[in-house]
């Protein structure tokens, strides 16, 4: 055997020995890692009030806070009314995100919506057993982007020191990075007032729906009103120049206005150069109004049913008990139940010192914002609430106490 051949054999043996050693270390390392993994049973609870609920495309993502590594779970089975999955995680802190497509029935109507759940800093400890994570998802609209960036409903003060109430407006902004279309977007006005609490006998419908007294929709067939990223449009209660009348805003060039087609002694002004919203329902018996004390909630929504269907299936009489001393009597508040999943953005208004309750679900708005501190507040004339703007975007945490600057000078009032 030649020296050259013998050298080659020794080299081959050395390589094979190294490979075996490395494989053994990898196997040992994998075994150690598997021993460190902690099993968690994921239980997805169906929200109360949902009948015949079904989840599809369910996925839970655990993101390691320190390393950024992700563990995904996309296999869930329905067991005893819950969707159950399994996650194996190394001990660490994780941010948890769960998403799914849901179909369900509530209020005798069928709906399809997206649901999600999020939790930050979920800690996984080594050696723990019988671990469970209960996931209670909530509705959300995956195609959001429009936000209410300013609401002006407070009165102005005329040069004759008289309150003027007709210069109200709402500004809506595209807060996304894409061009969106405002066509058929709905403006909702709450049926209830945040300074007049009601103890409803059945709270569930209010928690799952926006209880609307008025519903207005923008015109358009789908692509008539494009809104570029960062751009806004204004909805005027009355599209005219209010500056000469009450030192108010000039709304004569607003993008849209609310116009009431009325007959008889009471009539509404129509700016023929400004497109009118379509009035589906309104809580005022005559001309549409916004409460000048700022005690209503407003929302943007994408309506998934026509006005006839909503009038037939979503009209609702909420019952509450009125009490005064020893006198008690059942009263009703009428409105329309608009599912929370249709709502893109919502803002609850209240007077700072007279705020008694939230007239919408906390999942839509966990707080409130204000112009008036109380009735008779003379420092609130000409003010509005303006959404905070940070890092090139409007802040949107579904909490108006955090998202809005209260008691600001209305941006469209120039004097």
GROMACS .gro file of C-alpha atoms in nm, residues 117-323:
model
  207
  117UNK     CA    1  -5.645   3.870   2.057
  118UNK     CA    2  -5.321   4.032   2.173
  119UNK     CA    3  -5.115   4.005   2.490
  120UNK     CA    4  -4.773   4.150   2.563
  121UNK     CA    5  -4.512   4.008   2.800
  122UNK     CA    6  -4.665   3.661   2.833
  123UNK     CA    7  -4.413   3.476   3.052
  124UNK     CA    8  -4.327   3.108   3.005
  125UNK     CA    9  -4.138   2.946   3.295
  126UNK     CA   10  -3.942   2.623   3.276
  127UNK     CA   11  -4.066   2.311   3.450
  128UNK     CA   12  -4.429   2.421   3.467
  129UNK     CA   13  -4.702   2.165   3.392
  130UNK     CA   14  -5.073   2.176   3.314
  131UNK     CA   15  -5.026   2.508   3.137
  132UNK     CA   16  -5.320   2.676   2.966
  133UNK     CA   17  -5.364   3.006   2.787
  134UNK     CA   18  -5.723   3.125   2.758
  135UNK     CA   19  -5.775   3.336   2.446
  136UNK     CA   20  -6.089   3.550   2.433
  137UNK     CA   21  -6.085   3.714   2.090
  138UNK     CA   22  -6.264   4.035   2.000
  139UNK     CA   23  -6.400   4.172   1.675
  140UNK     CA   24  -6.200   4.407   1.461
  141UNK     CA   25  -6.209   4.551   1.113
  142UNK     CA   26  -5.901   4.448   0.919
  143UNK     CA   27  -5.962   4.714   0.653
  144UNK     CA   28  -5.939   5.020   0.872
  145UNK     CA   29  -5.738   5.328   0.784
  146UNK     CA   30  -5.993   5.607   0.813
  147UNK     CA   31  -5.994   5.785   1.149
  148UNK     CA   32  -6.195   6.072   1.289
  149UNK     CA   33  -5.926   6.336   1.332
  150UNK     CA   34  -6.139   6.627   1.460
  151UNK     CA   35  -6.489   6.682   1.594
  152UNK     CA   36  -6.633   7.031   1.635
  153UNK     CA   37  -6.979   7.046   1.794
  154UNK     CA   38  -6.935   7.320   2.056
  155UNK     CA   39  -7.109   7.651   2.009
  156UNK     CA   40  -6.933   7.964   1.892
  157UNK     CA   41  -6.996   8.314   2.025
  158UNK     CA   42  -7.118   8.581   1.786
  159UNK     CA   43  -7.000   8.939   1.785
  160UNK     CA   44  -7.322   9.020   1.973
  161UNK     CA   45  -7.216   8.773   2.247
  162UNK     CA   46  -7.488   8.528   2.154
  163UNK     CA   47  -7.429   8.152   2.132
  164UNK     CA   48  -7.434   8.012   1.779
  165UNK     CA   49  -7.495   7.639   1.730
  166UNK     CA   50  -7.486   7.557   1.360
  167UNK     CA   51  -7.118   7.543   1.259
  168UNK     CA   52  -7.054   7.180   1.355
  169UNK     CA   53  -6.823   6.963   1.146
  170UNK     CA   54  -6.628   6.638   1.152
  171UNK     CA   55  -6.293   6.581   0.978
  172UNK     CA   56  -6.201   6.229   0.863
  173UNK     CA   57  -5.843   6.140   0.762
  174UNK     CA   58  -5.687   5.849   0.575
  175UNK     CA   59  -5.435   5.732   0.834
  176UNK     CA   60  -5.301   5.448   0.617
  177UNK     CA   61  -5.028   5.429   0.354
  178UNK     CA   62  -5.271   5.346   0.074
  179UNK     CA   63  -5.534   5.537  -0.118
  180UNK     CA   64  -5.876   5.459   0.029
  181UNK     CA   65  -6.224   5.532  -0.101
  182UNK     CA   66  -6.477   5.717   0.110
  183UNK     CA   67  -6.767   5.594  -0.103
  184UNK     CA   68  -7.060   5.468   0.109
  185UNK     CA   69  -6.873   5.520   0.435
  186UNK     CA   70  -7.126   5.560   0.716
  187UNK     CA   71  -7.132   5.819   0.994
  188UNK     CA   72  -7.302   5.695   1.311
  189UNK     CA   73  -7.437   5.915   1.592
  190UNK     CA   74  -7.514   5.749   1.924
  191UNK     CA   75  -7.868   5.719   2.052
  192UNK     CA   76  -7.757   5.776   2.411
  193UNK     CA   77  -7.592   6.071   2.585
  194UNK     CA   78  -7.287   6.025   2.809
  195UNK     CA   79  -7.426   6.254   3.081
  196UNK     CA   80  -7.758   6.065   3.113
  197UNK     CA   81  -7.684   5.706   3.219
  198UNK     CA   82  -7.937   5.427   3.179
  199UNK     CA   83  -7.928   5.093   3.357
  200UNK     CA   84  -8.044   4.881   3.067
  201UNK     CA   85  -8.210   4.554   3.157
  202UNK     CA   86  -8.024   4.374   2.879
  203UNK     CA   87  -7.669   4.507   2.841
  204UNK     CA   88  -7.545   4.247   2.594
  205UNK     CA   89  -7.671   4.418   2.275
  206UNK     CA   90  -7.497   4.741   2.380
  207UNK     CA   91  -7.168   4.563   2.437
  208UNK     CA   92  -7.172   4.394   2.097
  209UNK     CA   93  -7.316   4.680   1.891
  210UNK     CA   94  -7.297   5.054   1.840
  211UNK     CA   95  -7.642   5.173   1.949
  212UNK     CA   96  -7.703   5.437   1.682
  213UNK     CA   97  -7.972   5.701   1.683
  214UNK     CA   98  -7.866   5.837   1.344
  215UNK     CA   99  -7.700   5.675   1.045
  216UNK     CA  100  -7.577   5.877   0.747
  217UNK     CA  101  -7.385   5.739   0.449
  218UNK     CA  102  -7.159   5.912   0.201
  219UNK     CA  103  -7.251   5.898  -0.168
  220UNK     CA  104  -7.047   5.719  -0.434
  221UNK     CA  105  -7.044   5.394  -0.627
  222UNK     CA  106  -6.710   5.260  -0.510
  223UNK     CA  107  -6.433   5.472  -0.658
  224UNK     CA  108  -6.584   5.821  -0.685
  225UNK     CA  109  -6.415   5.966  -0.375
  226UNK     CA  110  -6.051   5.856  -0.346
  227UNK     CA  111  -5.860   5.982  -0.040
  228UNK     CA  112  -5.481   5.975  -0.065
  229UNK     CA  113  -5.265   5.873   0.234
  230UNK     CA  114  -5.266   6.147   0.496
  231UNK     CA  115  -5.543   6.345   0.325
  232UNK     CA  116  -5.874   6.441   0.486
  233UNK     CA  117  -6.231   6.530   0.406
  234UNK     CA  118  -6.482   6.740   0.601
  235UNK     CA  119  -6.844   6.658   0.678
  236UNK     CA  120  -7.042   6.973   0.760
  237UNK     CA  121  -7.369   6.979   0.944
  238UNK     CA  122  -7.448   7.286   0.735
  239UNK     CA  123  -7.214   7.365   0.444
  240UNK     CA  124  -7.214   7.746   0.456
  241UNK     CA  125  -6.989   8.024   0.578
  242UNK     CA  126  -7.067   8.060   0.949
  243UNK     CA  127  -6.809   8.331   1.015
  244UNK     CA  128  -7.040   8.631   0.958
  245UNK     CA  129  -7.317   8.471   1.165
  246UNK     CA  130  -7.144   8.344   1.474
  247UNK     CA  131  -6.768   8.379   1.429
  248UNK     CA  132  -6.776   8.016   1.320
  249UNK     CA  133  -6.597   7.817   1.048
  250UNK     CA  134  -6.633   7.868   0.676
  251UNK     CA  135  -6.784   7.536   0.567
  252UNK     CA  136  -6.904   7.654   0.227
  253UNK     CA  137  -6.637   7.439   0.060
  254UNK     CA  138  -6.678   7.131   0.278
  255UNK     CA  139  -6.650   6.797   0.104
  256UNK     CA  140  -6.989   6.668   0.223
  257UNK     CA  141  -7.287   6.798   0.416
  258UNK     CA  142  -7.583   6.655   0.604
  259UNK     CA  143  -7.897   6.783   0.433
  260UNK     CA  144  -8.248   6.704   0.551
  261UNK     CA  145  -8.521   6.686   0.291
  262UNK     CA  146  -8.810   6.841   0.481
  263UNK     CA  147  -9.148   6.978   0.394
  264UNK     CA  148  -9.356   7.225   0.588
  265UNK     CA  149  -9.249   7.524   0.793
  266UNK     CA  150  -8.907   7.383   0.890
  267UNK     CA  151  -8.663   7.358   0.602
  268UNK     CA  152  -8.292   7.293   0.571
  269UNK     CA  153  -8.041   7.484   0.360
  270UNK     CA  154  -7.873   7.296   0.078
  271UNK     CA  155  -7.536   7.394  -0.067
  272UNK     CA  156  -7.577   7.260  -0.419
  273UNK     CA  157  -7.199   7.260  -0.466
  274UNK     CA  158  -7.142   7.016  -0.180
  275UNK     CA  159  -7.251   6.648  -0.206
  276UNK     CA  160  -7.514   6.543   0.047
  277UNK     CA  161  -7.495   6.246   0.277
  278UNK     CA  162  -7.778   5.997   0.254
  279UNK     CA  163  -7.991   5.997   0.567
  280UNK     CA  164  -8.076   5.638   0.655
  281UNK     CA  165  -8.204   5.711   1.006
  282UNK     CA  166  -8.191   6.011   1.238
  283UNK     CA  167  -8.296   6.070   1.595
  284UNK     CA  168  -8.407   6.427   1.536
  285UNK     CA  169  -8.767   6.468   1.423
  286UNK     CA  170  -8.673   6.771   1.212
  287UNK     CA  171  -8.330   6.906   1.116
  288UNK     CA  172  -8.031   6.691   1.206
  289UNK     CA  173  -7.837   6.827   1.502
  290UNK     CA  174  -7.529   6.738   1.706
  291UNK     CA  175  -7.547   6.799   2.080
  292UNK     CA  176  -7.350   7.119   2.143
  293UNK     CA  177  -7.238   7.002   2.488
  294UNK     CA  178  -7.043   6.721   2.322
  295UNK     CA  179  -7.210   6.427   2.498
  296UNK     CA  180  -7.257   6.186   2.206
  297UNK     CA  181  -7.040   5.924   2.039
  298UNK     CA  182  -6.961   5.927   1.669
  299UNK     CA  183  -6.828   5.644   1.456
  300UNK     CA  184  -6.728   5.555   1.103
  301UNK     CA  185  -6.855   5.223   0.971
  302UNK     CA  186  -6.880   5.009   0.659
  303UNK     CA  187  -7.241   4.901   0.634
  304UNK     CA  188  -7.281   4.540   0.524
  305UNK     CA  189  -7.658   4.555   0.486
  306UNK     CA  190  -7.889   4.805   0.320
  307UNK     CA  191  -8.109   5.046   0.511
  308UNK     CA  192  -8.424   4.839   0.455
  309UNK     CA  193  -8.267   4.527   0.608
  310UNK     CA  194  -8.130   4.723   0.903
  311UNK     CA  195  -8.467   4.890   0.964
  312UNK     CA  196  -8.632   4.548   0.964
  313UNK     CA  197  -8.381   4.350   1.171
  314UNK     CA  198  -8.170   4.597   1.370
  315UNK     CA  199  -8.422   4.848   1.503
  316UNK     CA  200  -8.414   4.811   1.880
  317UNK     CA  201  -8.603   4.938   2.182
  318UNK     CA  202  -8.374   4.926   2.483
  319UNK     CA  203  -8.558   4.907   2.815
  320UNK     CA  204  -8.434   5.075   3.131
  321UNK     CA  205  -8.588   5.157   3.467
  322UNK     CA  206  -8.642   5.522   3.545
  323UNK     CA  207  -8.624   5.607   3.915
   0.00000   0.00000   0.00000
